[in-house]
Short mmCIF file of C-alpha atoms in Angstrom, two decimals:
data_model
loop_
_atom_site.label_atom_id
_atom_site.label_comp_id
_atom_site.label_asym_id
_atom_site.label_seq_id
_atom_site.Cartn_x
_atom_site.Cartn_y
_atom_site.Cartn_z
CA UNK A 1 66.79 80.20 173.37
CA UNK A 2 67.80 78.42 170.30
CA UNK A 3 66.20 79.24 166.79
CA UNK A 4 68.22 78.92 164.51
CA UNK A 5 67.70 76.22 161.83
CA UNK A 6 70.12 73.10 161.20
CA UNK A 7 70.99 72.09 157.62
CA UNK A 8 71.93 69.50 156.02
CA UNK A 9 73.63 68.17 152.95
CA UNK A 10 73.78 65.31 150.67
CA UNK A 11 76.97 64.13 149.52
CA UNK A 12 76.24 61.15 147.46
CA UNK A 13 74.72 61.06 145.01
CA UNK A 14 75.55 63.85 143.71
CA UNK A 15 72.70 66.06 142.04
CA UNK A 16 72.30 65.00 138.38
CA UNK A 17 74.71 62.49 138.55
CA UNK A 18 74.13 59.11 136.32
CA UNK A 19 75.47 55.73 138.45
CA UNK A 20 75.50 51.94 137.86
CA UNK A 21 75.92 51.67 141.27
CA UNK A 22 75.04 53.24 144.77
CA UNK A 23 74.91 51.45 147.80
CA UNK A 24 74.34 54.30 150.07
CA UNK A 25 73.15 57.92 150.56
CA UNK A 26 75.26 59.69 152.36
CA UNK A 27 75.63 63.45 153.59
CA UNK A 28 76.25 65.68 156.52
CA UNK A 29 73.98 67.77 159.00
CA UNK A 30 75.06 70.91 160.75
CA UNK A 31 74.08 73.14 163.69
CA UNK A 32 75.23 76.46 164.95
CA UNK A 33 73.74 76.04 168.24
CA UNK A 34 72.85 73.19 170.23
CA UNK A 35 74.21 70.63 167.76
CA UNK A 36 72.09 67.64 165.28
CA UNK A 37 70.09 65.45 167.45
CA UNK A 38 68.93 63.47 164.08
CA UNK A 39 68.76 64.03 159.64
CA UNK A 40 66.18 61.98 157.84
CA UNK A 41 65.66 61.32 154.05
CA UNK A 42 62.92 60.56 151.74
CA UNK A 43 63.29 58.68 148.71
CA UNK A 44 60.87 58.88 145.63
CA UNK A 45 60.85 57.02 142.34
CA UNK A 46 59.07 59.99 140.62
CA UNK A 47 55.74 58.05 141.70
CA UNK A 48 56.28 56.39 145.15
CA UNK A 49 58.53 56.90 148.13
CA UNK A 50 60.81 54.52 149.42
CA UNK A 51 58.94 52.82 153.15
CA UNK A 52 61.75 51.51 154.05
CA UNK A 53 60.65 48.52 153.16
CA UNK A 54 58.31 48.92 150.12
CA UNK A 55 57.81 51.57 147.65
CA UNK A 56 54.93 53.52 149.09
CA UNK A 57 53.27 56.38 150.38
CA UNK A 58 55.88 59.86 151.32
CA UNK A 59 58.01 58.77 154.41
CA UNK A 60 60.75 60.54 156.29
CA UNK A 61 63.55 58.12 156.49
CA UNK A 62 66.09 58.27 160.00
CA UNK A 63 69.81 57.93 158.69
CA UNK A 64 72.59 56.81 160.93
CA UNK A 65 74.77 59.43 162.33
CA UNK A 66 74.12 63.13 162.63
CA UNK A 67 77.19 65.45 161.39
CA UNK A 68 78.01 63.02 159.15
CA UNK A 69 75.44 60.20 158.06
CA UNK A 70 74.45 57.59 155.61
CA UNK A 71 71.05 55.19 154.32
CA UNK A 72 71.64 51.69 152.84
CA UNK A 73 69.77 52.12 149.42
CA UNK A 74 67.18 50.52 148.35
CA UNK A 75 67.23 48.36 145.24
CA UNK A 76 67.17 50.70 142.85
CA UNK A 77 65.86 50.15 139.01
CA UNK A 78 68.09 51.15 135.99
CA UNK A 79 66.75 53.36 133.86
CA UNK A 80 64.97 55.26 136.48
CA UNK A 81 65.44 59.10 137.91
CA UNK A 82 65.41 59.44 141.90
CA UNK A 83 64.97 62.17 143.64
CA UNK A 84 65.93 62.42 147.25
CA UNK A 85 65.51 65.24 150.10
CA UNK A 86 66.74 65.75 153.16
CA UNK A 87 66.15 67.38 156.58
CA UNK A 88 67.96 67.79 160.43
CA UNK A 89 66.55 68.30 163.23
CA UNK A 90 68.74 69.56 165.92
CA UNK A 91 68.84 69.38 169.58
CA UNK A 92 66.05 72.11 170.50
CA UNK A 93 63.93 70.37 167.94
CA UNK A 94 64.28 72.99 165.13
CA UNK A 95 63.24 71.59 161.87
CA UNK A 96 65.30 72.38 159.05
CA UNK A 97 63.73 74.43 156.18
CA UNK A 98 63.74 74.24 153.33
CA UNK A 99 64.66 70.79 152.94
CA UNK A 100 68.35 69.68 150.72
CA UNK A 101 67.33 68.50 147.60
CA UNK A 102 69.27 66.12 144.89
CA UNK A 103 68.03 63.60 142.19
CA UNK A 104 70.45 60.96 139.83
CA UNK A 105 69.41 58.40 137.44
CA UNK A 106 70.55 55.13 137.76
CA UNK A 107 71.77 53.04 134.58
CA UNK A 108 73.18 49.49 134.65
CA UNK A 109 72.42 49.24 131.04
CA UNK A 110 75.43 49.37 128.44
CA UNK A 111 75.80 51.67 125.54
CA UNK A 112 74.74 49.88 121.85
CA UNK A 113 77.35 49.80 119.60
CA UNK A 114 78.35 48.46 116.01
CA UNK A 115 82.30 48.84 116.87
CA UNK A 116 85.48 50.15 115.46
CA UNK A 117 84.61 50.73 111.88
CA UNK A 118 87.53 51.14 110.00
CA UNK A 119 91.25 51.62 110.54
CA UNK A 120 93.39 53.01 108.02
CA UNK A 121 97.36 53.80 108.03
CA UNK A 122 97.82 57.47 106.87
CA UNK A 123 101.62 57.67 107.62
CA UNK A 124 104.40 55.63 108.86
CA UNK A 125 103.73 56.79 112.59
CA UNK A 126 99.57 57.10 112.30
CA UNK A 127 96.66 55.24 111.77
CA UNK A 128 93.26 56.92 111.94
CA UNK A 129 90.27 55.05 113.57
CA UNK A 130 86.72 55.67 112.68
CA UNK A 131 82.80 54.21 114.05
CA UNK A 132 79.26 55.03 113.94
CA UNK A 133 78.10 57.23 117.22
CA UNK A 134 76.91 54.44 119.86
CA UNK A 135 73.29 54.80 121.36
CA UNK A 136 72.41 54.86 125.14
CA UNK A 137 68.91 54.52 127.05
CA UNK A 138 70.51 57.64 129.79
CA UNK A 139 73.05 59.30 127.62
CA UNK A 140 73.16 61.23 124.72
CA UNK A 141 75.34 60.50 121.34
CA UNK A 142 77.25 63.50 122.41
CA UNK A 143 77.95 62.28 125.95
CA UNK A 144 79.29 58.76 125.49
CA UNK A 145 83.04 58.39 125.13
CA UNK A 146 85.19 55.53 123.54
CA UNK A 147 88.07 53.18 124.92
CA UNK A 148 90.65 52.10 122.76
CA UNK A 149 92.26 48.98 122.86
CA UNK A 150 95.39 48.72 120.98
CA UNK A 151 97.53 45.57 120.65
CA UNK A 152 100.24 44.04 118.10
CA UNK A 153 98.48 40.89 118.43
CA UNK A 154 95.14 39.71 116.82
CA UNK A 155 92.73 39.08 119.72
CA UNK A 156 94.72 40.41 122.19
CA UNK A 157 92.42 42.88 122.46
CA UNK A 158 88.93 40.88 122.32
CA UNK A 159 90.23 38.38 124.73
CA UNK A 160 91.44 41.10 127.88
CA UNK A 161 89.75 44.73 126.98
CA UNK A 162 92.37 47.42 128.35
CA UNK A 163 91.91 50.60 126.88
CA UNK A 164 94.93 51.75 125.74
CA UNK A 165 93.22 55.82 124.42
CA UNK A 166 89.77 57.30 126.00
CA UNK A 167 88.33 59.62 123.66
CA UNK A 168 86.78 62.83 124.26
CA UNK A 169 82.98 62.45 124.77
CA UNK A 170 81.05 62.58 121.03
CA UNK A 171 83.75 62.04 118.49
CA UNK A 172 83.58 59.21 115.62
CA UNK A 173 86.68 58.88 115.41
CA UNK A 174 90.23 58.79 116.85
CA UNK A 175 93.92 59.51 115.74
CA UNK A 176 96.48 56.75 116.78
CA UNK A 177 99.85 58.63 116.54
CA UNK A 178 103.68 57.84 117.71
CA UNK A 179 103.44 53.93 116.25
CA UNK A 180 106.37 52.36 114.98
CA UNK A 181 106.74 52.07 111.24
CA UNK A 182 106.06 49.00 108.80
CA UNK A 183 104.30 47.42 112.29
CA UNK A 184 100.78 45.87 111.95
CA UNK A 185 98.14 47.14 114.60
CA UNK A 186 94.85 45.76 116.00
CA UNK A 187 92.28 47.44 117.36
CA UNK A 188 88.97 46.91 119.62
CA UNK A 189 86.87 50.30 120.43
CA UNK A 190 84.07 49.90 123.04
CA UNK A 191 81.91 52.95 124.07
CA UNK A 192 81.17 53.76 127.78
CA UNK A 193 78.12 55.60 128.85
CA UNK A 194 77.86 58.66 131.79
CA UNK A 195 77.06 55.73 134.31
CA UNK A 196 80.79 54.23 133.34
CA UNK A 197 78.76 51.27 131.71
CA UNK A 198 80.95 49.88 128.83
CA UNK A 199 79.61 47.83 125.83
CA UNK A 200 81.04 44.26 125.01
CA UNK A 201 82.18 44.47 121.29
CA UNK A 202 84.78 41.87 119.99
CA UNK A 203 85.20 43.68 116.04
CA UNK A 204 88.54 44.07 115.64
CA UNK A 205 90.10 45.87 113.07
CA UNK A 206 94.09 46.15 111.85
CA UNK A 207 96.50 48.35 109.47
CA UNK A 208 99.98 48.51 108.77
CA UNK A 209 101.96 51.48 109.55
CA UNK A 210 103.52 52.78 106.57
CA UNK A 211 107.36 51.14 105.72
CA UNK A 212 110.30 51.65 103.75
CA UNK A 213 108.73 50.26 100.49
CA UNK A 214 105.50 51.57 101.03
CA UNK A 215 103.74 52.95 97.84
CA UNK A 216 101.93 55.92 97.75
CA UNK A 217 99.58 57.29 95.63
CA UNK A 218 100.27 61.26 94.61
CA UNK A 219 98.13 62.87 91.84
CA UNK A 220 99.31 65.53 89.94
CA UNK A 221 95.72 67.62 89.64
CA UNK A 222 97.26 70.38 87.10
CA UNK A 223 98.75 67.65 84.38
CA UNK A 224 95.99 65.23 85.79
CA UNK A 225 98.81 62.37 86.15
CA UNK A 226 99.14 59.94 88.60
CA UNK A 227 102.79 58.66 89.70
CA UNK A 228 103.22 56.35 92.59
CA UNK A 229 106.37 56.75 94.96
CA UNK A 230 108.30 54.28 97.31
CA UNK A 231 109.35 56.00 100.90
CA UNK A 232 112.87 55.25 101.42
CA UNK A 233 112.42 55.68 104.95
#
């Protein structure tokens, strides 16, 4: 006599997780005995369940497959947190309990940013990079990263995006080191959200490495004098 209990598990999404796109739900179901005979799903918006066809009343959902399985999605709306459960059933008809739970939010909406907000050459090898922390509907300040685009050429950069640096997530600003001296540099920062949504800025901004007749301003805080000096490379 079989009485053990089957499980199951869902594989994507995974819990917590914040997508701009998911066009199934996918898992696995496991039995020690007399194998899955089937794994359903229910869907819920945090106020209805998903019918299968509608949004409706609670409704255990049949997947395809058994040890490993899947559900086309539903469309889903951005901004919204789903939760989804799960449940085998395997060949002696035991019902799994309790039930495998996981819940995402799903975001198609980009990140709102001013752009890169000021470049300035500190070196003949560095310039630094600096912007205001972008907003997000799903993520926090302190979640949302930052693509850099860096390019030699004005535009470049606004006309085909490639991020050249990815920040850490949270930081205002950003370090460009190992540049070549005397060289001018352009820059486009964009900042992408948890759900890999990226924001469409164009500002560009540029500075010149420091060069061989660069002048630079060195104050002399004990005599209070100010002397400017020429780097002869």
């Amino acid at each position: 006599m079989d009485t053990t209990l089957p499980t199951s598990a869902i594989t994507a999404p995974a819990n917590g997780a914040k997508l701009n796109a998911l066009s199934s739900i996918t898992g696995t179901g496991s039995d020690a005995a007399g194998g899955v005979q089937k794994v359903e799903i229910t869907i819920s918006d945090g106020v209805n369940y998903w019918t299968g066809s509608a949004w409706g009343v609670l409704t255990w959902l049949l997947t395809t497959g058994t040890t490993s399985w899947s559900y086309t999605s539903p469309t889903w709306t951005s901004g919204t947190t789903y939760a989804i459960q799960s449940r085998a059933t395997d060949n002696a008809t035991n019902l799994q309990s309790p039930v495998t739970s996981a819940s995402f939010t799903f975001d198609t909406s980009s990140p709102t940013f001013g752009g890169l907000g000021g470049a300035t050459s500190v070196s003949p090898t560095q310039i630094d990079l600096s912007w205001t922390v972008a907003t997000d509907t799903v993520s926090a300040g302190a979640n949302i990263v930052y693509q850099v685009c860096q390019s030699t050429s004005s535009l470049a950069c606004q006309g085909s995006f490639t991020a050249t640096y990815t920040t850490t997530a949270g930081v205002t600003s950003y370090n460009v080191t190992s540049l070549t001296s005397g060289t001018r540099y352009y820059f486009v920062v964009r900042a992408k959200d948890e759900a890999n949504n990226v924001d469409g800025n164009t500002v560009e901004k540029s500075a010149v490495t420091w060069g061989p007749n660069t002048a630079v301003a060195i104050t002399n805080h004990l005599g209070d004098h100010t002397c400017a000096l020429a780097s002869d490379g």
